[in-house]
Amino acid sequence: MSEVDLGSLNAAIGRAVARHRVRSGLTQEQLGQELGLRDEAISRLERGVVMPSVAKLVELADIFDCNVADLMTEGSSRSSDQAKHLGQLLGKLNGDDRTMVLELVERLTGRLTRR
């Protein structure tokens, strides 16, 4: 992987960690305590300055009750990863809400592809 790719991966994982932390109602300090890290380390991780080790990714997934792969793919620019993430988000909705979101996505993609 090139440095640009690693930087993008760091940033994507950082954004995913931040989203999961906020959803979990944790502060950076609280997450740091659970991981045995200082809140400054959590801030650097969330900003994509540092890449968490595989062991830390596993710990994060346990804390957030998600898969390690979720932390790595939520912010991915690969369309297959994005589709998987959308599928997970849609799976949380009832049938009517899912239909509404799909209709919105179809309209948006139609409009954007005509540009």
C-alpha positions in Angstrom: 0.0 0.0 0.0 1.2 3.5 -0.7 1.4 6.1 2.0 -1.7 7.8 0.6 -3.6 4.6 0.9 -2.4 4.0 4.5 -3.3 7.6 5.4 -6.8 7.1 4.0 -7.2 3.8 5.9 -6.0 5.4 9.1 -8.5 8.2 8.6 -11.4 5.8 7.8 -10.7 3.7 10.9 -10.4 6.8 13.0 -13.8 8.1 11.8 -15.4 4.7 12.5 -13.9 4.6 16.0 -15.2 8.1 16.7 -18.7 7.3 15.4 -18.9 4.1 17.5 -17.5 5.9 20.6 -20.1 8.6 20.3 -22.9 6.1 19.7 -21.7 4.2 22.8 -21.9 7.4 24.8 -18.3 7.3 25.8 -15.9 10.2 26.0 -12.3 9.9 24.6 -11.1 9.7 28.2 -13.5 6.9 29.1 -12.6 4.9 26.0 -8.9 5.4 26.8 -9.5 4.1 30.3 -11.1 0.9 28.9 -8.2 0.5 26.5 -5.4 1.5 28.9 -4.6 4.5 26.8 -4.6 8.3 27.5 -7.3 10.4 25.9 -4.6 12.0 23.7 -4.0 8.6 22.2 -7.7 8.2 21.4 -7.7 11.6 19.8 -4.8 10.8 17.6 -6.4 7.5 16.6 -9.7 9.2 15.8 -7.9 11.8 13.7 -6.1 9.1 11.7 -2.7 10.1 12.9 -2.0 6.6 14.2 -3.2 3.2 13.2 -4.4 0.9 16.0 -2.8 -2.5 16.4 -4.8 -5.5 15.5 -5.1 -6.3 19.2 -6.6 -2.8 19.9 -9.0 -3.2 17.0 -10.2 -6.4 18.6 -10.6 -4.6 21.9 -12.5 -1.7 20.3 -14.8 -4.2 18.5 -15.6 -5.8 21.9 -16.2 -2.5 23.5 -18.5 -1.3 20.7 -20.1 -4.7 20.2 -19.3 -4.9 16.5 -17.0 -6.8 14.2 -13.4 -5.7 13.6 -14.3 -5.6 9.9 -16.9 -3.0 10.6 -14.3 -0.6 12.0 -12.1 -1.2 8.9 -14.8 -0.9 6.3 -17.3 1.8 7.4 -15.2 4.6 6.1 -13.8 2.7 3.1 -14.0 4.3 -0.3 -14.5 0.8 -1.9 -18.0 0.5 -3.3 -18.4 -3.1 -2.0 -17.5 -1.9 1.5 -19.9 1.0 1.3 -22.7 -1.3 0.0 -22.1 -3.6 3.0 -22.2 -0.7 5.4 -25.4 0.6 3.8 -26.9 -2.9 4.1 -26.1 -2.9 7.8 -27.7 0.5 8.3 -30.8 -0.5 6.3 -31.1 -3.7 8.3 -31.8 -1.5 11.4 -34.9 0.1 9.8 -38.4 -1.2 9.5 -39.8 -2.0 6.0 -41.4 1.4 5.3 -38.4 3.3 6.4 -36.1 1.1 4.4 -38.2 1.7 1.3 -38.1 5.5 1.9 -34.3 5.4 2.2 -33.9 3.3 -0.9 -36.1 5.7 -2.9 -34.0 8.6 -1.7 -30.8 6.9 -2.7 -32.2 6.0 -6.1 -33.2 9.6 -6.8 -29.9 10.9 -5.6 -27.8 8.5 -7.7 -30.0 9.2 -10.7 -29.4 12.9 -10.3 -25.7 12.6 -9.7 -25.1 10.2 -12.6 -26.7 12.7 -15.0 -24.1 15.4 -14.2 
